[in-house]
Amino acid sequence: MALMEWANLKAHELRALAADDAVVIAPVAAMEQHGPHLPVQVDSRLATEVSHRAAQKAHKEQATVVLPVVWAGLSEHHMPFGGTITLNYETLLSIFRCIVDSVQRHGFNKVVILNGHGGNIDACKMIAQSLSLELEDVTIIAATYWLEAASRIAPILEDQSNVLHAGEAETSMMLQLEADLVDDSDLASHRTPADLSFLLAGEGSFRWRDLAAVTSNGVLGDPSKANAAKGEQLLEAASDAISDLITNPATWAPTTDLREDSTAGVPFHR
Ligand SMILES: [Zn+2]
């Protein structure tokens, strides 16, 4: 089955996919600095690749179509390093409100927001919640590919347990996909501690921090541990996990109002 890219299809083909109850993958990522060795497109390139591979795998069981990536996200914390375009949350929510409303009006009722940028994780969950309450009869899944694939990714990596900004994992995947855009002449010199604890306060609380407060060069982790073979393994692990998410009937199962009759009349959101 050919890859189902929304942008390549004719309107009547998309109407047929809607009639087939296809899942719409809407990738979202970022355009932001990725250290001295990687281009600013990394997150958008990787979210697109994972989406395409996942759709190809899932499509055998569940019709799936992939929108073009929303290439900017919430990247304020990367602005001090240059090269970064950031949206604010209200704008990202508005973009997805229009995207989900559009696809739903065309008959699609299953949407996966496929996120490829750490700064978007909480925003994507909030977008899924807000739009699920606003728009009836559409199921919206917020998935960050490396979180959905965490248990499959960990055994592949040496320096870190999951994807970190411009480190071993992202550098490996870019070496596999876009080697000409990677400056691998001195990867060892770009190493920084692979640590996200700067985002924590106390035992389990959050505080916002600019990335320039925790890394001198915009990297988290050790890109010298990267190689293309590892990148291919990571892309396969991530797309396997997203495909499994899409083809699992439980992902799309309707909810049931379990309340007693005495509370009937108070709204319940499916
Ligand atoms: Zn990244």
CSV table of C-alpha atoms and ligand atoms in Angstrom, one decimal:
chain,number,residue,atom,x,y,z
A,1,MET,CA,0.0,0.0,0.0
A,2,ALA,CA,1.4,3.4,-1.0
A,3,LEU,CA,2.2,5.9,1.6
A,4,MET,CA,-0.8,8.1,2.3
A,5,GLU,CA,0.4,11.6,2.3
A,6,TRP,CA,-2.5,14.1,2.5
A,7,ALA,CA,-0.7,16.7,0.4
A,8,ASN,CA,-0.2,14.2,-2.5
A,9,LEU,CA,-3.8,13.0,-2.7
A,10,LYS,CA,-6.8,14.3,-4.7
A,11,ALA,CA,-9.9,15.5,-2.9
A,12,HIS,CA,-11.9,12.5,-4.0
A,13,GLU,CA,-9.2,10.2,-2.7
A,14,LEU,CA,-9.4,11.9,0.7
A,15,ARG,CA,-13.2,11.7,0.7
A,16,ALA,CA,-12.7,7.9,0.2
A,17,LEU,CA,-10.3,7.7,3.1
A,18,ALA,CA,-12.8,9.5,5.3
A,19,ALA,CA,-15.5,7.0,4.2
A,20,ASP,CA,-13.0,4.3,5.2
A,21,ASP,CA,-12.8,5.8,8.7
A,22,ALA,CA,-9.1,6.6,8.3
A,23,VAL,CA,-6.9,7.9,11.1
A,24,VAL,CA,-5.3,11.3,10.4
A,25,ILE,CA,-1.8,11.8,11.8
A,26,ALA,CA,-1.1,15.5,12.3
A,27,PRO,CA,2.7,15.8,13.0
A,28,VAL,CA,3.9,18.9,15.0
A,29,ALA,CA,7.5,19.7,15.9
A,30,ALA,CA,9.7,22.8,15.9
A,31,MET,CA,12.2,24.9,13.9
A,32,GLU,CA,14.9,25.5,16.5
A,33,GLN,CA,18.6,25.4,17.2
A,34,HIS,CA,20.1,21.9,17.6
A,35,GLY,CA,23.7,22.7,18.7
A,36,PRO,CA,26.7,23.2,16.4
A,37,HIS,CA,26.3,20.0,14.5
A,38,LEU,CA,22.6,19.6,13.5
A,39,PRO,CA,20.3,21.7,11.3
A,40,VAL,CA,17.3,23.6,12.8
A,41,GLN,CA,14.8,21.3,11.1
A,42,VAL,CA,15.6,18.2,13.2
A,43,ASP,CA,12.4,17.9,15.1
A,44,SER,CA,10.2,18.5,12.1
A,45,ARG,CA,12.2,16.1,9.9
A,46,LEU,CA,12.0,13.3,12.5
A,47,ALA,CA,8.3,13.8,13.3
A,48,THR,CA,7.6,13.6,9.6
A,49,GLU,CA,9.7,10.5,9.1
A,50,VAL,CA,8.2,8.7,12.1
A,51,SER,CA,4.7,9.6,10.9
A,52,HIS,CA,5.3,8.3,7.4
A,53,ARG,CA,6.8,5.0,8.6
A,54,ALA,CA,4.0,4.5,11.2
A,55,ALA,CA,1.3,5.2,8.6
A,56,GLN,CA,2.9,2.7,6.2
A,57,LYS,CA,2.9,0.0,8.9
A,58,ALA,CA,-0.6,0.8,10.3
A,59,HIS,CA,-2.3,1.2,6.9
A,60,LYS,CA,-2.3,-2.6,6.4
A,61,GLU,CA,-4.8,-2.9,9.3
A,62,GLN,CA,-6.2,0.7,9.7
A,63,ALA,CA,-6.4,3.3,6.9
A,64,THR,CA,-4.1,6.1,7.9
A,65,VAL,CA,-3.2,9.4,6.2
A,66,VAL,CA,-0.5,11.9,7.2
A,67,LEU,CA,-0.8,15.7,7.1
A,68,PRO,CA,2.2,17.9,6.5
A,69,VAL,CA,4.1,18.7,9.7
A,70,VAL,CA,3.3,21.9,11.7
A,71,TRP,CA,6.9,23.0,11.5
A,72,ALA,CA,7.0,25.5,14.4
A,73,GLY,CA,6.2,24.8,18.0
A,74,LEU,CA,6.8,26.2,21.5
A,75,SER,CA,10.5,26.9,21.4
A,76,GLU,CA,10.9,30.0,23.6
A,77,HIS,CA,13.6,28.2,25.7
A,78,HIS,CA,15.8,27.8,22.5
A,79,MET,CA,15.5,31.5,21.3
A,80,PRO,CA,18.8,32.6,22.9
A,81,PHE,CA,20.8,30.3,20.6
A,82,GLY,CA,19.4,31.8,17.4
A,83,GLY,CA,17.9,30.0,14.4
A,84,THR,CA,14.7,29.4,16.2
A,85,ILE,CA,11.1,30.3,15.3
A,86,THR,CA,8.7,30.0,18.2
A,87,LEU,CA,4.9,30.0,18.5
A,88,ASN,CA,3.0,30.8,21.6
A,89,TYR,CA,0.5,28.3,23.1
A,90,GLU,CA,-2.6,30.2,22.0
A,91,THR,CA,-1.4,30.1,18.4
A,92,LEU,CA,-0.6,26.4,18.5
A,93,LEU,CA,-4.0,25.7,19.9
A,94,SER,CA,-5.7,27.8,17.2
A,95,ILE,CA,-3.8,26.0,14.5
A,96,PHE,CA,-4.9,22.6,15.8
A,97,ARG,CA,-8.5,23.9,16.3
A,98,CYS,CA,-8.6,24.7,12.6
A,99,ILE,CA,-6.9,21.5,11.5
A,100,VAL,CA,-9.1,19.2,13.6
A,101,ASP,CA,-12.2,21.1,12.7
A,102,SER,CA,-11.4,20.9,9.0
A,103,VAL,CA,-10.7,17.2,9.0
A,104,GLN,CA,-13.7,16.4,11.1
A,105,ARG,CA,-16.0,18.4,8.7
A,106,HIS,CA,-14.6,16.1,5.9
A,107,GLY,CA,-15.7,13.0,7.9
A,108,PHE,CA,-12.5,12.1,9.7
A,109,ASN,CA,-13.1,11.3,13.4
A,110,LYS,CA,-9.7,9.9,14.6
A,111,VAL,CA,-6.7,12.2,14.9
A,112,VAL,CA,-3.2,11.6,16.3
A,113,ILE,CA,-1.3,14.7,17.1
A,114,LEU,CA,2.2,13.2,16.6
A,115,ASN,CA,4.6,15.4,18.5
A,116,GLY,CA,8.4,15.5,17.9
A,117,HIS,CA,9.5,18.3,20.2
A,118,GLY,CA,9.9,18.3,24.0
A,119,GLY,CA,8.6,21.8,24.5
A,120,ASN,CA,5.3,20.8,22.9
A,121,ILE,CA,4.5,17.8,25.2
A,122,ASP,CA,2.3,19.5,27.7
A,123,ALA,CA,0.8,21.8,25.1
A,124,CYS,CA,-0.3,18.8,23.0
A,125,LYS,CA,-2.0,17.2,25.9
A,126,MET,CA,-3.9,20.4,26.6
A,127,ILE,CA,-4.8,20.8,23.0
A,128,ALA,CA,-6.2,17.3,22.9
A,129,GLN,CA,-8.2,18.0,26.0
A,130,SER,CA,-9.5,21.4,24.9
A,131,LEU,CA,-10.5,20.3,21.4
A,132,SER,CA,-12.1,17.0,22.7
A,133,LEU,CA,-14.4,19.1,24.8
A,134,GLU,CA,-15.1,21.7,22.1
A,135,LEU,CA,-15.6,19.3,19.1
A,136,GLU,CA,-18.1,16.4,19.6
A,137,ASP,CA,-17.5,12.9,18.2
A,138,VAL,CA,-13.8,13.2,17.4
A,139,THR,CA,-11.1,11.2,19.3
A,140,ILE,CA,-7.8,13.1,19.6
A,141,ILE,CA,-4.7,11.3,20.8
A,142,ALA,CA,-1.6,13.4,21.8
A,143,ALA,CA,1.4,11.3,21.2
A,144,THR,CA,5.1,12.2,21.6
A,145,TYR,CA,6.9,9.6,19.6
A,146,TRP,CA,9.8,8.9,22.0
A,147,LEU,CA,7.4,8.6,25.0
A,148,GLU,CA,5.1,6.2,23.2
A,149,ALA,CA,8.3,4.2,22.2
A,150,ALA,CA,10.2,4.6,25.5
A,151,SER,CA,10.6,0.9,26.3
A,152,ARG,CA,11.8,0.1,22.8
A,153,ILE,CA,14.2,3.1,22.5
A,154,ALA,CA,16.0,2.6,25.8
A,155,PRO,CA,17.9,-0.6,24.9
A,156,ILE,CA,19.2,1.0,21.7
A,157,LEU,CA,21.0,4.0,23.4
A,158,GLU,CA,24.2,4.1,25.4
A,159,ASP,CA,24.5,7.6,26.7
A,160,GLN,CA,20.8,8.4,27.5
A,161,SER,CA,17.7,6.5,28.2
A,162,ASN,CA,15.5,8.3,25.7
A,163,VAL,CA,15.6,11.1,23.1
A,164,LEU,CA,17.3,14.3,24.3
A,165,HIS,CA,17.9,17.5,22.5
A,166,ALA,CA,20.6,17.2,19.8
A,167,GLY,CA,22.2,14.2,21.7
A,168,GLU,CA,22.9,10.6,20.8
A,169,ALA,CA,19.4,9.7,19.5
A,170,GLU,CA,18.5,12.8,17.4
A,171,THR,CA,22.1,12.9,15.9
A,172,SER,CA,21.8,9.2,15.0
A,173,MET,CA,18.5,9.6,13.3
A,174,MET,CA,19.7,12.6,11.3
A,175,LEU,CA,22.9,10.7,10.3
A,176,GLN,CA,20.5,8.1,8.9
A,177,LEU,CA,18.2,10.5,7.1
A,178,GLU,CA,20.1,13.6,6.3
A,179,ALA,CA,23.8,12.9,6.7
A,180,ASP,CA,24.8,15.8,4.4
A,181,LEU,CA,23.2,18.2,6.9
A,182,VAL,CA,25.2,16.8,9.9
A,183,ASP,CA,28.6,18.3,10.8
A,184,ASP,CA,30.2,15.2,12.3
A,185,SER,CA,33.7,16.6,12.3
A,186,ASP,CA,34.0,17.1,16.0
A,187,LEU,CA,31.0,15.5,17.7
A,188,ALA,CA,32.9,14.7,20.9
A,189,SER,CA,33.6,18.4,21.7
A,190,HIS,CA,29.8,19.0,21.8
A,191,ARG,CA,29.1,16.7,24.7
A,192,THR,CA,27.1,18.0,27.7
A,193,PRO,CA,25.5,16.2,30.6
A,194,ALA,CA,22.4,14.2,29.5
A,195,ASP,CA,20.2,15.6,32.2
A,196,LEU,CA,16.6,17.0,32.3
A,197,SER,CA,16.7,17.7,36.0
A,198,PHE,CA,16.9,21.4,35.3
A,199,LEU,CA,13.1,21.3,34.7
A,200,LEU,CA,12.4,20.0,38.2
A,201,ALA,CA,11.9,21.9,41.4
A,202,GLY,CA,11.6,19.9,44.7
A,203,GLU,CA,10.7,16.2,44.3
A,204,GLY,CA,8.2,16.4,41.4
A,205,SER,CA,7.4,20.0,40.7
A,206,PHE,CA,8.1,22.0,37.5
A,207,ARG,CA,9.8,25.3,36.9
A,208,TRP,CA,10.5,26.9,33.5
A,209,ARG,CA,14.1,27.3,32.6
A,210,ASP,CA,15.8,28.8,29.5
A,211,LEU,CA,18.0,26.2,27.8
A,212,ALA,CA,20.9,28.6,27.9
A,213,ALA,CA,20.9,28.2,31.7
A,214,VAL,CA,21.8,24.5,31.5
A,215,THR,CA,23.9,24.0,28.3
A,216,SER,CA,26.7,26.1,26.8
A,217,ASN,CA,26.1,25.0,23.2
A,218,GLY,CA,22.5,24.1,22.9
A,219,VAL,CA,23.1,20.3,23.2
A,220,LEU,CA,21.9,17.8,25.9
A,221,GLY,CA,23.9,14.6,25.9
A,222,ASP,CA,26.7,13.1,23.8
A,223,PRO,CA,26.3,13.3,20.1
A,224,SER,CA,29.6,11.4,19.6
A,225,LYS,CA,27.8,8.2,20.6
A,226,ALA,CA,25.6,8.6,17.5
A,227,ASN,CA,25.7,6.5,14.3
A,228,ALA,CA,23.4,5.9,11.3
A,229,ALA,CA,22.6,2.3,12.2
A,230,LYS,CA,21.4,3.3,15.6
A,231,GLY,CA,19.3,6.0,13.9
A,232,GLU,CA,17.6,3.4,11.7
A,233,GLN,CA,16.8,1.3,14.8
A,234,LEU,CA,15.4,4.3,16.6
A,235,LEU,CA,13.2,5.3,13.7
A,236,GLU,CA,11.8,1.7,13.4
A,237,ALA,CA,11.2,1.5,17.1
A,238,ALA,CA,9.4,4.8,17.2
A,239,SER,CA,7.2,4.0,14.1
A,240,ASP,CA,6.5,0.5,15.4
A,241,ALA,CA,5.2,2.0,18.6
A,242,ILE,CA,3.0,4.6,16.9
A,243,SER,CA,1.7,2.0,14.4
A,244,ASP,CA,0.7,-0.2,17.4
A,245,LEU,CA,-1.0,2.8,19.0
A,246,ILE,CA,-3.0,3.5,15.9
A,247,THR,CA,-4.0,-0.2,15.2
A,248,ASN,CA,-4.9,-0.9,18.8
A,249,PRO,CA,-8.8,-0.8,19.0
A,250,ALA,CA,-8.5,0.3,22.7
A,251,THR,CA,-7.0,3.6,21.5
A,252,TRP,CA,-10.3,4.5,19.8
A,253,ALA,CA,-12.7,2.8,22.1
A,254,PRO,CA,-15.8,4.9,23.0
A,255,THR,CA,-16.2,5.8,26.7
A,256,THR,CA,-19.3,4.9,28.7
A,257,ASP,CA,-21.2,7.0,31.2
A,258,LEU,CA,-21.0,4.8,34.4
A,259,ARG,CA,-23.0,7.1,36.7
A,260,GLU,CA,-26.2,6.1,38.5
A,261,ASP,CA,-29.4,7.4,37.1
A,262,SER,CA,-29.7,10.0,39.9
A,263,THR,CA,-27.0,12.1,38.3
A,264,ALA,CA,-28.5,12.0,34.8
A,265,GLY,CA,-28.8,15.4,33.2
A,266,VAL,CA,-25.3,16.5,34.2
A,267,PRO,CA,-23.3,16.6,31.0
A,268,PHE,CA,-20.9,13.7,30.2
A,269,HIS,CA,-18.3,14.2,27.5
A,270,ARG,CA,-17.6,11.2,25.4
B,1,ZN,ZN,15.2,18.0,18.7
